[in-house]
PDB file of C-alpha atoms in Angstrom:
ATOM      1  CA  MET E 325     -15.062   1.497  36.426  1.00  0.00           C
ATOM      2  CA  GLU E 326     -14.956   2.133  32.688  1.00  0.00           C
ATOM      3  CA  LYS E 327     -11.636   3.411  31.331  1.00  0.00           C
ATOM      4  CA  ILE E 328     -11.594   6.779  29.575  1.00  0.00           C
ATOM      5  CA  VAL E 329     -10.742   6.565  25.879  1.00  0.00           C
ATOM      6  CA  ARG E 330      -7.725   8.839  25.407  1.00  0.00           C
ATOM      7  CA  THR E 331      -8.421  10.336  22.013  1.00  0.00           C
ATOM      8  CA  PRO E 332     -10.440  13.381  20.981  1.00  0.00           C
ATOM      9  CA  ILE E 333     -13.923  13.177  19.570  1.00  0.00           C
ATOM     10  CA  VAL E 334     -13.746  13.373  15.776  1.00  0.00           C
ATOM     11  CA  ASP E 335     -16.145  14.912  13.262  1.00  0.00           C
ATOM     12  CA  PHE E 336     -16.624  11.943  10.971  1.00  0.00           C
ATOM     13  CA  ASP E 337     -18.821  13.896   8.572  1.00  0.00           C
ATOM     14  CA  GLN E 338     -15.757  15.635   7.098  1.00  0.00           C
ATOM     15  CA  SER E 339     -14.664  12.566   5.098  1.00  0.00           C
ATOM     16  CA  ASP E 340     -16.162  10.556   2.246  1.00  0.00           C
ATOM     17  CA  SER E 341     -14.759   7.363   3.757  1.00  0.00           C
ATOM     18  CA  PRO E 342     -17.284   5.112   5.552  1.00  0.00           C
ATOM     19  CA  ILE E 343     -17.488   6.002   9.230  1.00  0.00           C
ATOM     20  CA  TYR E 344     -16.569   2.522  10.426  1.00  0.00           C
ATOM     21  CA  LEU E 345     -13.330   2.639   8.393  1.00  0.00           C
ATOM     22  CA  GLN E 346     -12.453   5.998   9.896  1.00  0.00           C
ATOM     23  CA  LEU E 347     -13.080   4.408  13.269  1.00  0.00           C
ATOM     24  CA  VAL E 348     -10.789   1.509  12.322  1.00  0.00           C
ATOM     25  CA  THR E 349      -8.000   3.998  11.614  1.00  0.00           C
ATOM     26  CA  LEU E 350      -8.502   5.700  14.984  1.00  0.00           C
ATOM     27  CA  PHE E 351      -8.650   2.407  16.880  1.00  0.00           C
ATOM     28  CA  ARG E 352      -5.483   1.155  15.156  1.00  0.00           C
ATOM     29  CA  ARG E 353      -3.736   4.385  16.159  1.00  0.00           C
ATOM     30  CA  GLN E 354      -4.891   3.941  19.763  1.00  0.00           C
ATOM     31  CA  ILE E 355      -3.310   0.488  19.776  1.00  0.00           C
ATOM     32  CA  SER E 356      -0.115   1.340  17.872  1.00  0.00           C
ATOM     33  CA  GLN E 357       0.611   4.349  20.104  1.00  0.00           C
ATOM     34  CA  GLY E 358       0.106   2.295  23.251  1.00  0.00           C
ATOM     35  CA  TYR E 359      -3.014   4.066  24.510  1.00  0.00           C
ATOM     36  CA  TRP E 360      -4.715   0.682  24.373  1.00  0.00           C
ATOM     37  CA  PRO E 361      -1.933  -1.698  25.506  1.00  0.00           C
ATOM     38  CA  VAL E 362      -1.751  -5.347  24.552  1.00  0.00           C
ATOM     39  CA  GLY E 363      -3.900  -7.336  26.967  1.00  0.00           C
ATOM     40  CA  GLU E 364      -6.180  -4.426  27.823  1.00  0.00           C
ATOM     41  CA  ARG E 365      -9.945  -4.822  27.784  1.00  0.00           C
ATOM     42  CA  LEU E 366     -11.545  -2.022  25.829  1.00  0.00           C
ATOM     43  CA  ASP E 367     -14.486   0.013  27.023  1.00  0.00           C
ATOM     44  CA  SER E 368     -17.910  -1.364  26.259  1.00  0.00           C
ATOM     45  CA  ILE E 369     -19.364  -0.885  22.800  1.00  0.00           C
ATOM     46  CA  ASP E 370     -21.968   1.478  24.229  1.00  0.00           C
ATOM     47  CA  THR E 371     -19.255   3.600  25.881  1.00  0.00           C
ATOM     48  CA  LEU E 372     -17.145   3.739  22.719  1.00  0.00           C
ATOM     49  CA  ALA E 373     -20.177   4.629  20.626  1.00  0.00           C
ATOM     50  CA  GLN E 374     -21.126   7.425  23.005  1.00  0.00           C
ATOM     51  CA  HIS E 375     -17.598   8.795  23.116  1.00  0.00           C
ATOM     52  CA  PHE E 376     -17.136   8.890  19.348  1.00  0.00           C
ATOM     53  CA  GLY E 377     -20.701   9.929  18.614  1.00  0.00           C
ATOM     54  CA  VAL E 378     -21.484   6.962  16.375  1.00  0.00           C
ATOM     55  CA  ALA E 379     -23.949   4.093  16.397  1.00  0.00           C
ATOM     56  CA  THR E 380     -23.147   0.923  18.317  1.00  0.00           C
ATOM     57  CA  GLY E 381     -23.405  -1.004  15.048  1.00  0.00           C
ATOM     58  CA  THR E 382     -20.618   1.154  13.599  1.00  0.00           C
ATOM     59  CA  VAL E 383     -18.361   0.318  16.543  1.00  0.00           C
ATOM     60  CA  ARG E 384     -19.126  -3.385  16.058  1.00  0.00           C
ATOM     61  CA  GLN E 385     -18.146  -3.110  12.374  1.00  0.00           C
ATOM     62  CA  ALA E 386     -14.848  -1.460  13.269  1.00  0.00           C
ATOM     63  CA  LEU E 387     -14.006  -4.022  15.951  1.00  0.00           C
ATOM     64  CA  ALA E 388     -14.891  -6.871  13.588  1.00  0.00           C
ATOM     65  CA  PHE E 389     -12.455  -5.410  11.046  1.00  0.00           C
ATOM     66  CA  LEU E 390      -9.688  -5.225  13.659  1.00  0.00           C
ATOM     67  CA  GLU E 391     -10.450  -8.774  14.725  1.00  0.00           C
ATOM     68  CA  ARG E 392      -9.942  -9.972  11.142  1.00  0.00           C
ATOM     69  CA  GLU E 393      -6.569  -8.208  11.225  1.00  0.00           C
ATOM     70  CA  GLY E 394      -5.714 -10.154  14.382  1.00  0.00           C
ATOM     71  CA  LEU E 395      -5.338  -7.021  16.506  1.00  0.00           C
ATOM     72  CA  VAL E 396      -8.217  -7.676  18.907  1.00  0.00           C
ATOM     73  CA  GLN E 397     -10.405 -10.549  20.050  1.00  0.00           C
ATOM     74  CA  ARG E 398     -14.027 -10.198  21.022  1.00  0.00           C
ATOM     75  CA  LYS E 399     -15.138 -12.544  23.795  1.00  0.00           C
ATOM     76  CA  ARG E 400     -18.679 -13.014  24.957  1.00  0.00           C
ATOM     77  CA  ARG E 401     -19.210 -11.475  28.418  1.00  0.00           C
ATOM     78  CA  LEU E 402     -15.537 -10.449  28.582  1.00  0.00           C
ATOM     79  CA  GLY E 403     -15.562  -7.705  25.974  1.00  0.00           C
ATOM     80  CA  THR E 404     -12.834  -6.882  23.470  1.00  0.00           C
ATOM     81  CA  ILE E 405      -9.202  -7.666  24.309  1.00  0.00           C
ATOM     82  CA  VAL E 406      -6.182  -6.139  22.529  1.00  0.00           C
ATOM     83  CA  LEU E 407      -4.005  -8.962  21.178  1.00  0.00           C
ATOM     84  CA  LYS E 408      -1.116  -7.157  19.487  1.00  0.00           C
ATOM     85  CA  ARG E 409       0.058  -3.899  17.994  1.00  0.00           C
ATOM     86  CA  PRO E 410      -0.197  -3.272  14.247  1.00  0.00           C
ATOM     87  CA  GLU E 411       2.988  -4.133  12.420  1.00  0.00           C
ATOM     88  CA  THR E 412       5.105  -1.082  11.631  1.00  0.00           C
ATOM     89  CA  LEU E 413       7.480  -0.928   8.680  1.00  0.00           C
ATOM     90  CA  ASP E 414      10.485   1.297   8.115  1.00  0.00           C
ATOM     91  CA  PRO E 415       9.693   3.882   5.433  1.00  0.00           C
ATOM     92  CA  MET E 416      10.912   3.333   1.882  1.00  0.00           C
ATOM     93  CA  THR E 417      12.360   6.501   0.380  1.00  0.00           C
ATOM     94  CA  MET E 418      11.555   6.810  -3.306  1.00  0.00           C
ATOM     95  CA  PRO E 419      14.715   7.045  -5.431  1.00  0.00           C
ATOM     96  CA  ARG E 420      15.618  10.179  -7.394  1.00  0.00           C
ATOM     97  CA  THR E 421      17.854   8.731 -10.109  1.00  0.00           C
ATOM     98  CA  ARG E 422      17.652   5.873 -12.552  1.00  0.00           C
ATOM     99  CA  ALA E 423      20.456   3.978 -10.837  1.00  0.00           C
ATOM    100  CA  ASP E 424      18.730   4.319  -7.467  1.00  0.00           C
ATOM    101  CA  LEU E 425      15.484   3.194  -9.053  1.00  0.00           C
ATOM    102  CA  ALA E 426      17.166   0.095 -10.468  1.00  0.00           C
ATOM    103  CA  GLY E 427      18.259  -0.895  -6.955  1.00  0.00           C
ATOM    104  CA  PHE E 428      14.994  -0.027  -5.261  1.00  0.00           C
ATOM    105  CA  LEU E 429      13.696  -3.603  -5.411  1.00  0.00           C
ATOM    106  CA  ASP E 430      16.781  -5.026  -3.675  1.00  0.00           C
ATOM    107  CA  GLY E 431      15.855  -6.739  -0.433  1.00  0.00           C
ATOM    108  CA  MET E 432      12.294  -7.421  -1.538  1.00  0.00           C
ATOM    109  CA  THR E 433      10.896 -10.673  -2.869  1.00  0.00           C
ATOM    110  CA  ALA E 434       8.413 -10.885  -5.732  1.00  0.00           C
ATOM    111  CA  ALA E 435       5.541 -13.292  -6.284  1.00  0.00           C
ATOM    112  CA  PRO E 436       3.390 -13.436  -9.438  1.00  0.00           C
ATOM    113  CA  LEU E 437      -0.150 -12.167  -9.002  1.00  0.00           C
ATOM    114  CA  ASP E 438      -3.274 -13.791 -10.325  1.00  0.00           C
ATOM    115  CA  PRO E 439      -5.330 -11.393 -12.497  1.00  0.00           C
ATOM    116  CA  ALA E 440      -8.111 -11.775  -9.928  1.00  0.00           C
ATOM    117  CA  ASP E 441      -5.823 -10.037  -7.427  1.00  0.00           C
ATOM    118  CA  SER E 442      -4.127  -7.514  -9.703  1.00  0.00           C
ATOM    119  CA  GLY E 443      -6.847  -6.742 -12.235  1.00  0.00           C
ATOM    120  CA  PRO E 444      -7.067  -8.153 -15.775  1.00  0.00           C
ATOM    121  CA  LEU E 445      -4.005  -7.924 -17.994  1.00  0.00           C
ATOM    122  CA  PRO E 446      -4.402  -7.442 -21.759  1.00  0.00           C
ATOM    123  CA  ASP E 447      -4.489 -10.660 -23.801  1.00  0.00           C
ATOM    124  CA  ALA E 448      -2.822  -9.016 -26.784  1.00  0.00           C
ATOM    125  CA  ASP E 449      -1.095  -5.674 -26.352  1.00  0.00           C
ATOM    126  CA  PRO E 450      -1.411  -3.502 -29.487  1.00  0.00           C
ATOM    127  CA  ASP E 451       2.205  -2.376 -29.062  1.00  0.00           C
ATOM    128  CA  GLY E 452       3.478  -5.949 -28.780  1.00  0.00           C
ATOM    129  CA  LEU E 453       4.442  -5.497 -25.139  1.00  0.00           C
ATOM    130  CA  THR E 454       4.384  -8.310 -22.587  1.00  0.00           C
ATOM    131  CA  ALA E 455       2.193  -7.746 -19.515  1.00  0.00           C
ATOM    132  CA  THR E 456       2.942  -9.100 -16.029  1.00  0.00           C
ATOM    133  CA  SER E 457       1.927  -8.331 -12.459  1.00  0.00           C
ATOM    134  CA  SER E 458       3.657  -9.160  -9.174  1.00  0.00           C
ATOM    135  CA  VAL E 459       3.396  -8.378  -5.491  1.00  0.00           C
ATOM    136  CA  TYR E 460       6.569  -7.380  -3.634  1.00  0.00           C
ATOM    137  CA  LEU E 461       7.127  -8.291   0.004  1.00  0.00           C
ATOM    138  CA  ARG E 462       9.463  -7.073   2.718  1.00  0.00           C
ATOM    139  CA  GLY E 463       9.879 -10.135   4.837  1.00  0.00           C
ATOM    140  CA  GLU E 464       6.372 -11.570   4.887  1.00  0.00           C
ATOM    141  CA  THR E 465       4.589  -8.230   4.489  1.00  0.00           C
ATOM    142  CA  PRO E 466       3.279  -7.182   1.052  1.00  0.00           C
ATOM    143  CA  VAL E 467       4.168  -3.548   0.374  1.00  0.00           C
ATOM    144  CA  MET E 468       3.770  -3.019  -3.359  1.00  0.00           C
ATOM    145  CA  VAL E 469       1.998  -4.325  -6.458  1.00  0.00           C
ATOM    146  CA  GLU E 470       3.963  -3.984  -9.694  1.00  0.00           C
ATOM    147  CA  THR E 471       2.166  -4.057 -13.047  1.00  0.00           C
ATOM    148  CA  LEU E 472       4.388  -4.062 -16.135  1.00  0.00           C
ATOM    149  CA  ARG E 473       4.147  -3.770 -19.896  1.00  0.00           C
ATOM    150  CA  PHE E 474       7.537  -4.210 -21.524  1.00  0.00           C
ATOM    151  CA  ASP E 475       9.166  -4.954 -24.864  1.00  0.00           C
ATOM    152  CA  PRO E 476      10.568  -8.509 -24.639  1.00  0.00           C
ATOM    153  CA  ALA E 477      13.158  -7.605 -27.282  1.00  0.00           C
ATOM    154  CA  VAL E 478      14.617  -5.046 -24.854  1.00  0.00           C
ATOM    155  CA  PHE E 479      14.049  -6.661 -21.474  1.00  0.00           C
ATOM    156  CA  ALA E 480      14.202 -10.176 -20.132  1.00  0.00           C
ATOM    157  CA  SER E 481      11.316 -10.973 -17.797  1.00  0.00           C
ATOM    158  CA  ALA E 482      13.702 -11.583 -14.880  1.00  0.00           C
ATOM    159  CA  PRO E 483      14.927  -9.767 -13.008  1.00  0.00           C
ATOM    160  CA  SER E 484      12.183  -7.183 -13.190  1.00  0.00           C
ATOM    161  CA  PRO E 485      12.719  -4.737 -16.077  1.00  0.00           C
ATOM    162  CA  MET E 486      12.703  -2.009 -13.428  1.00  0.00           C
ATOM    163  CA  ALA E 487      15.874  -3.553 -11.976  1.00  0.00           C
ATOM    164  CA  GLN E 488      17.582  -3.298 -15.384  1.00  0.00           C
ATOM    165  CA  LEU E 489      17.166   0.451 -15.898  1.00  0.00           C
ATOM    166  CA  SER E 490      20.820   1.304 -15.257  1.00  0.00           C
ATOM    167  CA  ARG E 491      22.032  -0.791 -18.200  1.00  0.00           C
ATOM    168  CA  PRO E 492      24.471   1.276 -20.308  1.00  0.00           C
ATOM    169  CA  ASP E 493      22.629   0.444 -23.534  1.00  0.00           C
ATOM    170  CA  LEU E 494      19.535   2.224 -22.184  1.00  0.00           C
ATOM    171  CA  GLY E 495      21.377   5.488 -21.556  1.00  0.00           C
ATOM    172  CA  ALA E 496      19.716   7.239 -24.511  1.00  0.00           C
ATOM    173  CA  HIS E 497      16.236   6.132 -23.436  1.00  0.00           C
ATOM    174  CA  VAL E 498      14.089   8.682 -21.607  1.00  0.00           C
ATOM    175  CA  LEU E 499      12.514   7.677 -18.292  1.00  0.00           C
ATOM    176  CA  ARG E 500       9.626   9.621 -16.795  1.00  0.00           C
ATOM    177  CA  GLN E 501       7.950   9.186 -13.423  1.00  0.00           C
ATOM    178  CA  THR E 502       4.622  10.476 -12.127  1.00  0.00           C
ATOM    179  CA  THR E 503       3.063   9.982  -8.708  1.00  0.00           C
ATOM    180  CA  THR E 504      -0.590   9.994  -7.673  1.00  0.00           C
ATOM    181  CA  ILE E 505      -1.876   9.676  -4.107  1.00  0.00           C
ATOM    182  CA  GLY E 506      -5.135   7.789  -3.647  1.00  0.00           C
ATOM    183  CA  THR E 507      -6.918   5.226  -1.508  1.00  0.00           C
ATOM    184  CA  ALA E 508      -7.048   1.441  -1.575  1.00  0.00           C
ATOM    185  CA  ASP E 509     -10.032  -0.285  -3.150  1.00  0.00           C
ATOM    186  CA  THR E 510     -11.259  -3.716  -2.086  1.00  0.00           C
ATOM    187  CA  ARG E 511      -8.866  -5.617  -4.359  1.00  0.00           C
ATOM    188  CA  SER E 512      -5.720  -3.682  -3.437  1.00  0.00           C
ATOM    189  CA  SER E 513      -6.606  -3.710   0.265  1.00  0.00           C
ATOM    190  CA  GLN E 514      -6.783  -7.508   0.192  1.00  0.00           C
ATOM    191  CA  THR E 515      -3.543  -7.842  -1.775  1.00  0.00           C
ATOM    192  CA  LEU E 516      -1.571  -5.410   0.388  1.00  0.00           C
ATOM    193  CA  GLY E 517      -3.230  -6.331   3.688  1.00  0.00           C
ATOM    194  CA  ILE E 518      -4.414  -2.803   4.446  1.00  0.00           C
ATOM    195  CA  PRO E 519      -7.867  -1.397   5.196  1.00  0.00           C
ATOM    196  CA  VAL E 520     -10.144  -0.283   2.384  1.00  0.00           C
ATOM    197  CA  ASN E 521      -9.606   3.451   1.779  1.00  0.00           C
ATOM    198  CA  ALA E 522      -6.149   3.379   3.358  1.00  0.00           C
ATOM    199  CA  ALA E 523      -3.689   5.714   1.654  1.00  0.00           C
ATOM    200  CA  VAL E 524      -1.790   4.335  -1.338  1.00  0.00           C
ATOM    201  CA  ALA E 525       0.647   5.846  -3.816  1.00  0.00           C
ATOM    202  CA  LEU E 526       0.585   4.976  -7.513  1.00  0.00           C
ATOM    203  CA  VAL E 527       4.008   5.591  -9.035  1.00  0.00           C
ATOM    204  CA  ALA E 528       4.007   5.278 -12.824  1.00  0.00           C
ATOM    205  CA  HIS E 529       7.133   4.964 -14.975  1.00  0.00           C
ATOM    206  CA  SER E 530       7.431   5.197 -18.741  1.00  0.00           C
ATOM    207  CA  LEU E 531      10.603   4.433 -20.699  1.00  0.00           C
ATOM    208  CA  THR E 532      10.844   5.458 -24.357  1.00  0.00           C
ATOM    209  CA  ASP E 533      13.581   4.740 -26.870  1.00  0.00           C
ATOM    210  CA  PRO E 534      15.338   7.487 -28.886  1.00  0.00           C
ATOM    211  CA  ASP E 535      12.570   7.270 -31.514  1.00  0.00           C
ATOM    212  CA  GLY E 536       9.870   7.875 -28.896  1.00  0.00           C
ATOM    213  CA  ALA E 537       8.529   4.307 -28.840  1.00  0.00           C
ATOM    214  CA  VAL E 538       7.441   3.009 -25.435  1.00  0.00           C
ATOM    215  CA  VAL E 539       9.510   0.007 -24.363  1.00  0.00           C
ATOM    216  CA  LEU E 540       8.404  -0.073 -20.718  1.00  0.00           C
ATOM    217  CA  ASP E 541       5.310   1.021 -18.809  1.00  0.00           C
ATOM    218  CA  ALA E 542       5.372   0.256 -15.104  1.00  0.00           C
ATOM    219  CA  GLY E 543       2.965   0.946 -12.285  1.00  0.00           C
ATOM    220  CA  TRP E 544       3.836   0.599  -8.615  1.00  0.00           C
ATOM    221  CA  LEU E 545       0.871   0.603  -6.249  1.00  0.00           C
ATOM    222  CA  MET E 546       2.459   1.153  -2.846  1.00  0.00           C
ATOM    223  CA  ARG E 547       1.242   1.215   0.729  1.00  0.00           C
ATOM    224  CA  GLY E 548       0.997   4.826   1.772  1.00  0.00           C
ATOM    225  CA  ASP E 549       2.262   4.106   5.278  1.00  0.00           C
ATOM    226  CA  VAL E 550       5.691   2.971   4.050  1.00  0.00           C
ATOM    227  CA  VAL E 551       6.413   5.466   1.258  1.00  0.00           C
ATOM    228  CA  ASN E 552       8.601   8.493   1.886  1.00  0.00           C
ATOM    229  CA  PHE E 553       8.800  10.960  -1.002  1.00  0.00           C
ATOM    230  CA  VAL E 554      11.671  13.404  -1.134  1.00  0.00           C
ATOM    231  CA  GLU E 555      12.748  15.430  -4.151  1.00  0.00           C
ATOM    232  CA  SER E 556      11.285  14.997  -7.625  1.00  0.00           C
ATOM    233  CA  PHE E 557      12.610  12.298  -9.929  1.00  0.00           C
ATOM    234  CA  ASP E 558      15.507  13.230 -12.214  1.00  0.00           C
ATOM    235  CA  THR E 559      14.345  12.571 -15.796  1.00  0.00           C
ATOM    236  CA  THR E 560      17.802  13.006 -17.307  1.00  0.00           C
ATOM    237  CA  ARG E 561      18.773  10.611 -20.083  1.00  0.00           C
ATOM    238  CA  VAL E 562      22.073   9.598 -18.517  1.00  0.00           C
ATOM    239  CA  THR E 563      22.292   6.633 -16.188  1.00  0.00           C
ATOM    240  CA  GLY E 564      23.461   6.937 -12.607  1.00  0.00           C
TER     241      GLY E 564
END
């Protein structure tokens, strides 16, 4: 007897995201919450399609996506078997002060990114700033892409200029932070290992000297499932 899928029918027309990606999100939730345990054989494609009110081809697309993630395996005549739960990460709480921000990268490892993965960097910055891009990992899981433009006369390239923000000599510099919530495109989904259109947060920082000249522009593209925002960032000039 076919097993009942324990999730409500969803109106997929309410989102601009492709239906199969919305289905991927629902299927991943079914697995992560234990409704579809590891080792379980899923209902037939026809049954899933009927339950969710989508085409069988859409279900196949979603299952193929999950198979590429290593969560399921499709076997001829045996159906689709759940292999493992999606990896869950403890949330990262965004810092409120400059000192907290300087220590935010502690415990993560950085690897340089090829422009093909991060987007093209300027060959010659009009402000004379150096441009770099890196991906940050917690353990073996990529969680954030960092793109920097910084004044090499103010910052050494290592550690990251963002880790140097609590230096006393930068106390008179003004740091601003803005946050935008969006969705992952093809490039960022591949770099961060998340589905296309998954939630991401773009956190931008700008540091200016007492004369108003920009000495650091930084962008953090972060996985939306690991970011925890609390109070707004303190833009005070003092460190700490």
